[in-house]
mmCIF file of C-alpha atoms in Angstrom:
data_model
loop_
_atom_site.group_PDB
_atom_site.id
_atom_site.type_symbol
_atom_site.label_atom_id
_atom_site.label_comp_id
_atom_site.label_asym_id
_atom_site.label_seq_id
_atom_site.Cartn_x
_atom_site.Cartn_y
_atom_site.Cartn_z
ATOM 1 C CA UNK P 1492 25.244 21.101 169.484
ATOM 2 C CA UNK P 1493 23.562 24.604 168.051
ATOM 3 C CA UNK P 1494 20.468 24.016 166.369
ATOM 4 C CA UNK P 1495 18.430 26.826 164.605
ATOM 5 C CA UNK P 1496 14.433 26.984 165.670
ATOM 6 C CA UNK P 1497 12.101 28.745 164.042
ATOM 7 C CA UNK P 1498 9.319 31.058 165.619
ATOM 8 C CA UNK P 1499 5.990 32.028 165.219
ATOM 9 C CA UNK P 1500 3.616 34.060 166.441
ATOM 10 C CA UNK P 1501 4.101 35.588 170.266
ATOM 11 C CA UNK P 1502 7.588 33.254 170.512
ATOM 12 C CA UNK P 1503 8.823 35.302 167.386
ATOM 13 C CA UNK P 1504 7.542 38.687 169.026
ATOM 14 C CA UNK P 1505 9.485 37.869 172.548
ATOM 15 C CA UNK P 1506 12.358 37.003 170.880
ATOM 16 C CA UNK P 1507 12.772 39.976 168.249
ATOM 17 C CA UNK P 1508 13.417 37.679 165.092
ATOM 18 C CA UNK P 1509 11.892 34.859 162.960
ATOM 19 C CA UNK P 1510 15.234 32.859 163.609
ATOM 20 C CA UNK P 1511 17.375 31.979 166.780
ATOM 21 C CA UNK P 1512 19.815 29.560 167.800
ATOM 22 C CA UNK P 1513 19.472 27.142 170.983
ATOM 23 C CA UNK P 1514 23.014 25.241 172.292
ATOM 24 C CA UNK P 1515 21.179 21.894 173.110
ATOM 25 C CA UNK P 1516 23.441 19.000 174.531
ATOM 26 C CA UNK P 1517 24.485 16.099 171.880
ATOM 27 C CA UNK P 1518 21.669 13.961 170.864
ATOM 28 C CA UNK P 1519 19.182 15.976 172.743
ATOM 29 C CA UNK P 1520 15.417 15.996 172.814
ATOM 30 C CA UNK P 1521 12.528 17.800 172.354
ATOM 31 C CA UNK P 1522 12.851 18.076 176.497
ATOM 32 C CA UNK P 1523 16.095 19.799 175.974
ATOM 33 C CA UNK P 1524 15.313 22.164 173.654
ATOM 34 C CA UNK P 1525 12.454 23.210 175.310
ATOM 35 C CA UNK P 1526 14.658 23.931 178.849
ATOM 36 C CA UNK P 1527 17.602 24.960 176.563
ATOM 37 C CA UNK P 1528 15.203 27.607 175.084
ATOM 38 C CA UNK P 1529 13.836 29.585 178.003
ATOM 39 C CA UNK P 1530 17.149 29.690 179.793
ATOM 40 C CA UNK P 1531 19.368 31.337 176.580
ATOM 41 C CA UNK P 1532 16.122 33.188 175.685
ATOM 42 C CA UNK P 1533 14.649 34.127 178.992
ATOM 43 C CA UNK P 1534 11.862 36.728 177.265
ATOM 44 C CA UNK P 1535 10.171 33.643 176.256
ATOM 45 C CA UNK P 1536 10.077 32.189 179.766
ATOM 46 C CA UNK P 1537 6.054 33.514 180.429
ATOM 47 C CA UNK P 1538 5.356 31.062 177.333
ATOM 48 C CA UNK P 1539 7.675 27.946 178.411
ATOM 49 C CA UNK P 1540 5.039 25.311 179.154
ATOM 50 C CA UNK P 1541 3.259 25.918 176.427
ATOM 51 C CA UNK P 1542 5.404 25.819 174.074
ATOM 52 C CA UNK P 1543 4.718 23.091 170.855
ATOM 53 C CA UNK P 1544 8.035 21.529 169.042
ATOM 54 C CA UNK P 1545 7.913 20.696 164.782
ATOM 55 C CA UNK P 1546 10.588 18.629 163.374
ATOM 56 C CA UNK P 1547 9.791 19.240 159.535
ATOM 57 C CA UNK P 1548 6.290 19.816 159.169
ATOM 58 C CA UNK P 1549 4.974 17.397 161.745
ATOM 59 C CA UNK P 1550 4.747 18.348 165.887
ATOM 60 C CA UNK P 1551 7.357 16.302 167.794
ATOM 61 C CA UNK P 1552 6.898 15.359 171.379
ATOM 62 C CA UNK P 1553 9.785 15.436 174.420
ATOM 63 C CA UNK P 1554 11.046 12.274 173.993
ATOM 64 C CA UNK P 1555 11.763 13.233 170.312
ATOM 65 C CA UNK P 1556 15.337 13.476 169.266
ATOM 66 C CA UNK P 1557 17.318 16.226 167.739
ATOM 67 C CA UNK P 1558 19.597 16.289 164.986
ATOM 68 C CA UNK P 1559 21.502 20.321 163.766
ATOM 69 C CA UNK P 1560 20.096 19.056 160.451
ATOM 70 C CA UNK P 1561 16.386 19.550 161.283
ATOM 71 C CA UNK P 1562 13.784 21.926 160.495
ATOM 72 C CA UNK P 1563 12.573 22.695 163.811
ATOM 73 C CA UNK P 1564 9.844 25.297 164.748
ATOM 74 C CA UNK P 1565 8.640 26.517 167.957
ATOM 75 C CA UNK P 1566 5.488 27.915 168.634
ATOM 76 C CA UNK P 1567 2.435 28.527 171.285
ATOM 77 C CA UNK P 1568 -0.470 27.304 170.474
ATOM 78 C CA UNK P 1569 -2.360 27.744 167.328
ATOM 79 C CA UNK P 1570 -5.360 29.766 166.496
ATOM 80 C CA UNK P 1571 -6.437 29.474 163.229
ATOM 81 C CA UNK P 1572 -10.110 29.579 161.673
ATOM 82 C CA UNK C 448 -8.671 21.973 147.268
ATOM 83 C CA UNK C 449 -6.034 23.252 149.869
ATOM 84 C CA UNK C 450 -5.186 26.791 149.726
ATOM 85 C CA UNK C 451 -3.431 29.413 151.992
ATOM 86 C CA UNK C 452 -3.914 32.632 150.336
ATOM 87 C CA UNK C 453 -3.147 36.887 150.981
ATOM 88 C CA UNK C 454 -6.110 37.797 149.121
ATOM 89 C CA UNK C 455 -9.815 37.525 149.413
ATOM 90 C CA UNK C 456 -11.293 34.662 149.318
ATOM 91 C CA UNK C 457 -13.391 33.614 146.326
ATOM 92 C CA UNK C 458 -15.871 31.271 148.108
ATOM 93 C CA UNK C 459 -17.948 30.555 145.622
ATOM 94 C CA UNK C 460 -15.509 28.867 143.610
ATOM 95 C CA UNK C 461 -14.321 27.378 146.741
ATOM 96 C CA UNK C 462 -17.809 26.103 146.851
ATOM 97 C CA UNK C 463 -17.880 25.388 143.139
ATOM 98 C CA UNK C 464 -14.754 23.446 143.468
ATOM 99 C CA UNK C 465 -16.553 20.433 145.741
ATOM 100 C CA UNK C 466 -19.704 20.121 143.540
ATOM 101 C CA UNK C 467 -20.529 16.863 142.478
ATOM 102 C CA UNK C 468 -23.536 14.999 140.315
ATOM 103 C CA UNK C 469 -22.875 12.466 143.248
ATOM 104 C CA UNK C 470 -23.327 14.668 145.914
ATOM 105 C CA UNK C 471 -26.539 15.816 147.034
ATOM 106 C CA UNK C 472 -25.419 18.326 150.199
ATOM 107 C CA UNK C 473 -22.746 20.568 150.127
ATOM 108 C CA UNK C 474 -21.896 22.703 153.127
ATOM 109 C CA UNK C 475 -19.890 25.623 152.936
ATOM 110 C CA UNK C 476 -18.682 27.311 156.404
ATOM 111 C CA UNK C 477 -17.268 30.741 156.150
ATOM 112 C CA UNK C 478 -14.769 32.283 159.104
ATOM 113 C CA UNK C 479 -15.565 35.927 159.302
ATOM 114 C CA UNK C 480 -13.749 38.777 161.741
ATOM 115 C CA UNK C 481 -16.140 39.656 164.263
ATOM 116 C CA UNK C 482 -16.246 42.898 165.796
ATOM 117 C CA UNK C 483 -16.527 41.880 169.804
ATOM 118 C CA UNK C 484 -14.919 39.548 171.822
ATOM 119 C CA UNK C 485 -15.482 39.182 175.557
ATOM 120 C CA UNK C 486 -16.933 42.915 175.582
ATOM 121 C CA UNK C 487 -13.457 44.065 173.883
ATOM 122 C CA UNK C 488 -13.790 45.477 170.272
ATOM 123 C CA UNK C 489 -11.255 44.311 167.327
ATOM 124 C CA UNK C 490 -11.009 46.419 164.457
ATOM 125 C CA UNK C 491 -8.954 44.004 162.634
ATOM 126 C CA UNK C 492 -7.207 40.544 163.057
ATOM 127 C CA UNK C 493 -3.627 39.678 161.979
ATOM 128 C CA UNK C 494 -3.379 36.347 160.776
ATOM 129 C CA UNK C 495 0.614 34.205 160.170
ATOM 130 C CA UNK C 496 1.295 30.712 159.239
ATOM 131 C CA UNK C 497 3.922 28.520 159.255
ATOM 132 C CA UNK C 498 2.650 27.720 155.893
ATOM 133 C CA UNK C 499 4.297 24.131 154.504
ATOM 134 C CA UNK C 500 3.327 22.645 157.626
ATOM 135 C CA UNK C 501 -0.185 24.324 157.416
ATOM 136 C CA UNK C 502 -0.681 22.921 154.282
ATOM 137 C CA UNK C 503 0.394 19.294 155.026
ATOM 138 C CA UNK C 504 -1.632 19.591 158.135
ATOM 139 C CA UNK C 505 -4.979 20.748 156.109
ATOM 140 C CA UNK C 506 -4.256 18.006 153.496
ATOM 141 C CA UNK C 507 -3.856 15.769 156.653
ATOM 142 C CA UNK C 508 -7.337 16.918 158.227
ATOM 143 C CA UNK C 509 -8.933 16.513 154.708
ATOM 144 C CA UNK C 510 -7.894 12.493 154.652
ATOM 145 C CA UNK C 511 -8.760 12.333 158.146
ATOM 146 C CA UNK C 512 -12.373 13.015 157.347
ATOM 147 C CA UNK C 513 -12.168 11.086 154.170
ATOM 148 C CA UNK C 514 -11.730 8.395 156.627
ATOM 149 C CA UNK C 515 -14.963 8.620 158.274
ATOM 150 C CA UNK C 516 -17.253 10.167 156.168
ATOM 151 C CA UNK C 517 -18.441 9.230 152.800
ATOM 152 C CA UNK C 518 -17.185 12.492 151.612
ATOM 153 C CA UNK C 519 -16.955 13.194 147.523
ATOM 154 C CA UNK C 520 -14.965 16.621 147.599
ATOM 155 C CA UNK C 521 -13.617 18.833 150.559
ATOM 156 C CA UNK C 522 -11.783 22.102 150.298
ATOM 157 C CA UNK C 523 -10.356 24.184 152.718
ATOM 158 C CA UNK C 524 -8.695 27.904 151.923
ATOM 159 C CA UNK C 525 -7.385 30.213 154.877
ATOM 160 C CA UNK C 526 -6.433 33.639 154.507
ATOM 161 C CA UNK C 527 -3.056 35.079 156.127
ATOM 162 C CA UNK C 528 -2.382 38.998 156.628
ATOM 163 C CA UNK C 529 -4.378 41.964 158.111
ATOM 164 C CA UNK C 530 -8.511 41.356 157.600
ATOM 165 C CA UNK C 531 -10.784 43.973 158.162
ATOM 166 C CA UNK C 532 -14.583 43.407 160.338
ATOM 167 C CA UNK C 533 -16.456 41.054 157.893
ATOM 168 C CA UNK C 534 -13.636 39.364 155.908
ATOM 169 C CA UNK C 535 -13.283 35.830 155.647
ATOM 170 C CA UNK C 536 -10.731 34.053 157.168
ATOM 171 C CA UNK C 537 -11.128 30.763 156.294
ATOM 172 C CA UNK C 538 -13.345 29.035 154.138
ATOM 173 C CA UNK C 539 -14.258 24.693 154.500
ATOM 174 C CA UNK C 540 -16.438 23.295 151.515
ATOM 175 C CA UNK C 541 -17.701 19.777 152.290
ATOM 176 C CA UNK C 542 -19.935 17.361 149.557
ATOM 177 C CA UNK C 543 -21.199 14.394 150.925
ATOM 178 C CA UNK C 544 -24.147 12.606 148.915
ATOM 179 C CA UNK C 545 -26.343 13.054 151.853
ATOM 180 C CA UNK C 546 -26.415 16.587 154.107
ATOM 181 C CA UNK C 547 -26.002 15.248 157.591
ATOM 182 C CA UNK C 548 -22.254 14.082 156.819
ATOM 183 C CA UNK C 549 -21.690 17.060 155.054
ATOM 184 C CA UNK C 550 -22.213 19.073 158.198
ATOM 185 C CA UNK C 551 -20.601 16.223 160.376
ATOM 186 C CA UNK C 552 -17.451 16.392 158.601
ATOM 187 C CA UNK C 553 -17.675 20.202 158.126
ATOM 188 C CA UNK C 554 -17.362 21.053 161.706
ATOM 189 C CA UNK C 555 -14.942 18.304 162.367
ATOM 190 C CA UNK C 556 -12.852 19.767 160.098
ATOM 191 C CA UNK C 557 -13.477 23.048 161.723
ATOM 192 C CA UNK C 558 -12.205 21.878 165.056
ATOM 193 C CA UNK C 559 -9.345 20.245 164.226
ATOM 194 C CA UNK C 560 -7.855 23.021 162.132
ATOM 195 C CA UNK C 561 -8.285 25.068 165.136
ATOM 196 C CA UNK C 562 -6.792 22.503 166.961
ATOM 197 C CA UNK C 563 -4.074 21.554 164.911
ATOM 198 C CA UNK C 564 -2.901 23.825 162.040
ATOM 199 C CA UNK C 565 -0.179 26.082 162.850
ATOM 200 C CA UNK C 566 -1.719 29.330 161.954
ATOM 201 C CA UNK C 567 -2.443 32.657 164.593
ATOM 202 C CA UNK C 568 -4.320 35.327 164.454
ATOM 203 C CA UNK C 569 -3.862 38.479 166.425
ATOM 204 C CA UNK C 570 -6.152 40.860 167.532
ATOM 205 C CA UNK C 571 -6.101 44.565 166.809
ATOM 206 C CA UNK C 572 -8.107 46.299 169.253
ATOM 207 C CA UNK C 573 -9.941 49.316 168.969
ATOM 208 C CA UNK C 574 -7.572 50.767 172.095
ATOM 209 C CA UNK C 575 -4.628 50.404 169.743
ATOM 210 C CA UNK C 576 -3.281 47.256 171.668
ATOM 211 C CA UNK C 577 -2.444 44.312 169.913
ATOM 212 C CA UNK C 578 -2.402 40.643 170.943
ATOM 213 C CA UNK C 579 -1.539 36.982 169.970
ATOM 214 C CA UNK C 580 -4.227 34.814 170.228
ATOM 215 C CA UNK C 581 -3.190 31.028 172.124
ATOM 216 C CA UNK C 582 -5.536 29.160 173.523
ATOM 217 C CA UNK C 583 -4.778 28.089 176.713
ATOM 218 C CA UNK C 584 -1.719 31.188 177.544
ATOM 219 C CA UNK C 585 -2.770 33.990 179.652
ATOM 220 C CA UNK C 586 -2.257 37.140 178.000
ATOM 221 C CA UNK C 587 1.185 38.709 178.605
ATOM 222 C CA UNK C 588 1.626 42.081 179.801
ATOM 223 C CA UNK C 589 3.716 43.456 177.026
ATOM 224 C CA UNK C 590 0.810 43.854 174.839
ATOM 225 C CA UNK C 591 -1.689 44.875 177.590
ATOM 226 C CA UNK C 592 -0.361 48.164 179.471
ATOM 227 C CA UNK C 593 -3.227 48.691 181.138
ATOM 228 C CA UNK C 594 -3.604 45.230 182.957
ATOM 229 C CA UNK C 595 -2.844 45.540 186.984
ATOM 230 C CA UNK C 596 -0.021 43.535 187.925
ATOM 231 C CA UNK C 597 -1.079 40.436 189.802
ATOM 232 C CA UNK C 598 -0.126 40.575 193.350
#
């Protein structure tokens, strides 16, 4: 299934735009999107581990599954204050 | 008071906004852009959100402290966009009726926005380079031209 993930910060700035898509197998995780991610958007690879999952405005971890209807963002670690 | 805001931030109504006949301490902490980190100069800092998670996340971090401090009021306002040396970035009012929770819960809210609100900043350094700040991720050498590839 294609699912659309939003980006922020440096994961925006590798990939070029605020918005891609990831092809993520059926019922797939947080996990998958994270593997999915690096290997159709290999710019992003130098920030793979690190990267942080939202579903809607709360963070979602691996085991979390996906659904093409969700908000999803993807971004490195924050730095706010 | 939760607030994510392009323009300068009024703090003394932020401070004004947490006043209370009940409290007797209020702290106010201000986030300002310093000029040197690590010996490198900034000249300004870039900051994005993703902003209706921010705010749930701040309102989150606001309860969180309600939880373990008697706190009357608590407001928190971050700025987003380019900030010049001295601007405030972010601005956490705390009332409590006595001062050592108001500083408790002032700093713990502090941390944990740092730790857990998805907002960035990125420097602007005085060489012209620019970079995204993430705790944790080694710079990467797009933004840093000068570094020496590691061998």
């Amino acid at each position: 299934m294609k699912i659309t993930v939003r980006l922020f910060a440096k994961a925006r700035e590798l990939a070029g735009r605020e918005r891609i898509e990831v092809e993520i197998p059926v019922s797939g995780r947080v996990a998958d999107l994270k593997r999915s991610l690096v290997e159709q958007w290999p710019q992003m690879s130098a920030l793979a581990k690190h990267l942080l999952v939202a579903v809607g405005t709360n963070y979602a971890d691996d085991q979390t599954v996906l659904s093409p209807a969700d908000e999803i963002a993807c971004f490195p670690p924050v730095s706010g204050g | 008071m939760i607030q994510l805001t392009h323009d300068v931030i009024d703090y003394q109504s932020v401070t004004e906004s947490v006043r209370s006949d009940q409290a007797g301490a209020v702290v106010l902490f201000l986030g300002t852009v310093r000029e040197m980190t690590a010996g490198r100069q900034t000249v300004a800092l870039e900051y994005q959100a993703f902003p209706q998670m921010a705010e749930t996340k701040l309102a989150e971090l606001i309860e969180e402290a309600k939880s373990r401090w008697p706190i009357q009021n608590a407001a928190i306002v971050h700025r987003l966009g380019r900030l010049e040396l001295g601007e405030i970035s972010v601005a956490v009012a705390v009332s409590t009726p006595h001062r050592r929770d108001a500083f408790a819960a002032g700093q713990h809210i502090l941390e944990r926005l740092k730790e857990v609100v998805p907002i960035w900043k990125q420097e602007n350094w005085a060489d012209g380079t620019t970079e995204w700040v993430h705790p944790g991720v080694n710079a990467i050498s797009q933004s840093q031209p000068d570094q020496a590839p590691v061998q």
